mmCIF file of C-alpha atoms in Angstrom:
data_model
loop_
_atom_site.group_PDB
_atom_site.id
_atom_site.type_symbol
_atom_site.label_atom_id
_atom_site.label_comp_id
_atom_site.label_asym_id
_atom_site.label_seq_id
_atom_site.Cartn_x
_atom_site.Cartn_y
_atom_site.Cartn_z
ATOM 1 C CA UNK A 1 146.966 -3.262 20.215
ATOM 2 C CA UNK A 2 147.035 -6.484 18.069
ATOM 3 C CA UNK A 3 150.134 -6.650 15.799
ATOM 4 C CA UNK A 4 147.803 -5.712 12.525
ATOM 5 C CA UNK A 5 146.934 -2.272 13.889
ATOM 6 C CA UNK A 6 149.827 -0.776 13.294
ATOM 7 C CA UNK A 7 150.106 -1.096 9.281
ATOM 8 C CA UNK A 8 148.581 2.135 8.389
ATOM 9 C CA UNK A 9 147.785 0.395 4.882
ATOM 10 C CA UNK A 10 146.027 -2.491 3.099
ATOM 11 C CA UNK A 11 147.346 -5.795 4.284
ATOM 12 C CA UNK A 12 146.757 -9.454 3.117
ATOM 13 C CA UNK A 13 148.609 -12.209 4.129
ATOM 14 C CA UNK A 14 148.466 -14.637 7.179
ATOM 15 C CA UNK A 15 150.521 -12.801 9.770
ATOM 16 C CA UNK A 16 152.912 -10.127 9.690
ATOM 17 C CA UNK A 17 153.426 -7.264 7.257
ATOM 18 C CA UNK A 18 153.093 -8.546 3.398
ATOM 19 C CA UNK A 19 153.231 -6.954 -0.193
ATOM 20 C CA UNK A 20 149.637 -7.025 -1.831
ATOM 21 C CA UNK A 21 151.444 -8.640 -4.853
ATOM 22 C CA UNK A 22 152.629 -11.736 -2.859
ATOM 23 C CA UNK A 23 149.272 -12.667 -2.500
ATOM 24 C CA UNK A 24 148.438 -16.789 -2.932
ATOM 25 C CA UNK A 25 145.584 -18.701 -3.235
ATOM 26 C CA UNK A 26 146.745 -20.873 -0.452
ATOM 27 C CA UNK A 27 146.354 -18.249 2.303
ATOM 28 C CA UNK A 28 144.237 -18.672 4.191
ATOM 29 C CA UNK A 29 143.298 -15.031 5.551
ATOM 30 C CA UNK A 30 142.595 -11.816 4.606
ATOM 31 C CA UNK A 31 143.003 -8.464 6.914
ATOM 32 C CA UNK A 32 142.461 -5.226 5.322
ATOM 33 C CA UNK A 33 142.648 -1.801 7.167
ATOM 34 C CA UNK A 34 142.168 1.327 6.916
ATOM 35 C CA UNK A 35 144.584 3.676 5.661
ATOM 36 C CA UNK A 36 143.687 6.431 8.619
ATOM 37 C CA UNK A 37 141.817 5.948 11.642
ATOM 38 C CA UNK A 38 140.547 9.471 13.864
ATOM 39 C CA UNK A 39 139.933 8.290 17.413
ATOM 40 C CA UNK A 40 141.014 5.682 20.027
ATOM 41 C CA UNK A 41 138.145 3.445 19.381
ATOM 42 C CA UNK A 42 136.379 1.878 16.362
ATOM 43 C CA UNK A 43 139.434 1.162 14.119
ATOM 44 C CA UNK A 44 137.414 -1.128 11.627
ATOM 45 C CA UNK A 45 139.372 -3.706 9.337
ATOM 46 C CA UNK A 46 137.502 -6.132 7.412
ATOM 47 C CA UNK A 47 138.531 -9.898 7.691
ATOM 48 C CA UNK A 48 138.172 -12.530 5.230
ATOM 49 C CA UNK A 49 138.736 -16.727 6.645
ATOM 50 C CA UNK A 50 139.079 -18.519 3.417
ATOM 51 C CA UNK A 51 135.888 -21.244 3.511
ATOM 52 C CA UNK A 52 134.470 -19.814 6.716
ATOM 53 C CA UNK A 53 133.925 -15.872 6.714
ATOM 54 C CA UNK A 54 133.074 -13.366 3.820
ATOM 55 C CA UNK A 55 134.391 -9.899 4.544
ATOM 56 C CA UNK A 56 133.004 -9.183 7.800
ATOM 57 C CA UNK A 57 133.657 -6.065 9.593
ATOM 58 C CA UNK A 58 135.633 -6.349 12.666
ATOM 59 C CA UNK A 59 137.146 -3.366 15.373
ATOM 60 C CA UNK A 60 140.039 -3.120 17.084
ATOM 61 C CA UNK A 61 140.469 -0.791 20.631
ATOM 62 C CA UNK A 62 143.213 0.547 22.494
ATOM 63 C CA UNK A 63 143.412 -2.272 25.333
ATOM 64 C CA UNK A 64 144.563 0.095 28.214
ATOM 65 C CA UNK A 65 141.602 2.949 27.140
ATOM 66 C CA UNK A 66 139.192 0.119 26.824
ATOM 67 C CA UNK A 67 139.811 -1.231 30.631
ATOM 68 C CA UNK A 68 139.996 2.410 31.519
ATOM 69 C CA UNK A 69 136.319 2.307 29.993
ATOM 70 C CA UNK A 70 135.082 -0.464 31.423
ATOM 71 C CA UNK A 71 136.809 0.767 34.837
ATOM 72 C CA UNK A 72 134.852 4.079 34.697
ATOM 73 C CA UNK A 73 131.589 1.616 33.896
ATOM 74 C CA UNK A 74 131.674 -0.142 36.977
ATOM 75 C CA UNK A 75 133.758 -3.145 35.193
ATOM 76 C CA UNK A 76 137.125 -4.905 36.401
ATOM 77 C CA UNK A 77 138.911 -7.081 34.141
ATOM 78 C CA UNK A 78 138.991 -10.475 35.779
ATOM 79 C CA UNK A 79 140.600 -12.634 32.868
ATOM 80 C CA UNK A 80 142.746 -12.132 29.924
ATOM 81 C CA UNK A 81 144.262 -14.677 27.740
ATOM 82 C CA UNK A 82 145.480 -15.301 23.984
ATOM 83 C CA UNK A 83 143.733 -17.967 22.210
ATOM 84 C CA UNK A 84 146.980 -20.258 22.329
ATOM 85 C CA UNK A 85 146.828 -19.795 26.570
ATOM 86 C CA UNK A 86 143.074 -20.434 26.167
ATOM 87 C CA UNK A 87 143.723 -23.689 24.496
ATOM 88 C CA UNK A 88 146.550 -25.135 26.927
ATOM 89 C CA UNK A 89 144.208 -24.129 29.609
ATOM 90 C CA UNK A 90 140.814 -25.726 28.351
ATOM 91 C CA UNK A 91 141.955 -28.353 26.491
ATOM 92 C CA UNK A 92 141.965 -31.091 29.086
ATOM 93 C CA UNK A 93 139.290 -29.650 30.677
ATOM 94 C CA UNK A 94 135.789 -32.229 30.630
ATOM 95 C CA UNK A 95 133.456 -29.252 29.323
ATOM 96 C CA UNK A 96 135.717 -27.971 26.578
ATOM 97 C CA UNK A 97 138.212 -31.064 25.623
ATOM 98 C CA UNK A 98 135.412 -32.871 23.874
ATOM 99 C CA UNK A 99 133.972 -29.418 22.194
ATOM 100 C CA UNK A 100 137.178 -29.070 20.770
ATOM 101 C CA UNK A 101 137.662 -32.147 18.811
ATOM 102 C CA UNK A 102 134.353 -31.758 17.727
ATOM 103 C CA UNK A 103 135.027 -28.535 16.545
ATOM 104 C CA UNK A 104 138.454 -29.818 14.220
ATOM 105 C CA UNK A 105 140.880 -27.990 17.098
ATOM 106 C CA UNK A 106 142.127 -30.829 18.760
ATOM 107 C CA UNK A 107 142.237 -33.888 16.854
ATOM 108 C CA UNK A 108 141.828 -37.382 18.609
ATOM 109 C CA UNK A 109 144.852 -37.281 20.928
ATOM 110 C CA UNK A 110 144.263 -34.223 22.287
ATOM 111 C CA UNK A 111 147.079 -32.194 20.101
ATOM 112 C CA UNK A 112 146.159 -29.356 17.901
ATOM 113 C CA UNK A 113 144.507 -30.628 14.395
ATOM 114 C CA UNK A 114 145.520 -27.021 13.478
ATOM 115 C CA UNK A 115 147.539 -25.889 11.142
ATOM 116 C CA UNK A 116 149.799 -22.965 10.590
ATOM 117 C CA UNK A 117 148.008 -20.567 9.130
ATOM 118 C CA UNK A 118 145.007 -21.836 11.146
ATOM 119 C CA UNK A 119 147.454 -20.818 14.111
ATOM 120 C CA UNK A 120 148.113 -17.634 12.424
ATOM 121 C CA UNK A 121 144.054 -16.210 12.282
ATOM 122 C CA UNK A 122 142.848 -18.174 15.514
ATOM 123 C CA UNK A 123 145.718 -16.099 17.607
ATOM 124 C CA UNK A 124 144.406 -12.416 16.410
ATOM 125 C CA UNK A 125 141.725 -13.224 19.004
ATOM 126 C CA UNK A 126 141.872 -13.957 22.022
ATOM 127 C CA UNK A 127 139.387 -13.857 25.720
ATOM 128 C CA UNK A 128 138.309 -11.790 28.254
ATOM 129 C CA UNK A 129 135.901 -11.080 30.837
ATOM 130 C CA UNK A 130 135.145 -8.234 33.075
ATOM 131 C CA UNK A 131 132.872 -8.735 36.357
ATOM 132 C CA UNK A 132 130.904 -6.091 38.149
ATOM 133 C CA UNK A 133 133.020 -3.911 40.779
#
């Protein structure tokens, strides 16, 4: 499970565990869960990207009952990566290098344009990929 899922309360802040009252208008994210979840799967939060998303719904899994899942589906986990791996990976790469930069990740010599709370929300996410068995 991602580091957030384990608050069991309202959460704002751009990483780790943070008092509603030391909220800023600098942050740059918002994470908000609920205070109980029934269930392995489906734990909503809602996430906020200060000039980019408004409050959209998001879920997190249990990682080990969601390959177990896809398993039982017919589905094998081929690739798994953090968005930071992603990034070393694809960043030289001639597809993705140039989609980067345009996108305000890289900047013109190739080293992250990003900064640290930019860091902070891009590495909740991160890839995978399952292939049929």
């Amino acid at each position: 499970m991602w580091r957030i899922s384990r608050y069991s309360k309202r959460q704002i802040g751009t990483g780790g565990c943070l008092d509603l009252d030391l909220t800023h208008s600098s942050m740059l994210m918002i994470v908000s869960l609920e205070r109980q979840h029934k269930g392995v799967y489906g734990h909503d939060y809602r996430f906020y990207l200060t000039d980019a998303v408004e409050d959209v719904p998001e879920y997190l899994v249990d990682w080990e009952n969601f390959v177990s899942l896809a398993s039982e589906s017919g589905l094998r986990l081929v690739y798994k990566r953090a968005f930071h791996e992603i990034l070393q990976e694809e960043k030289d790469s001639r597809d993705f290098g140039p989609l980067l930069g345009k996108m305000g990740v890289l900047n013109e010599y190739g080293e992250s344009a990003m900064d640290a709370d930019q860091w902070e929300a891009a590495n909740l996410y991160m890839g995978f990929a399952f292939e049929k068995m």
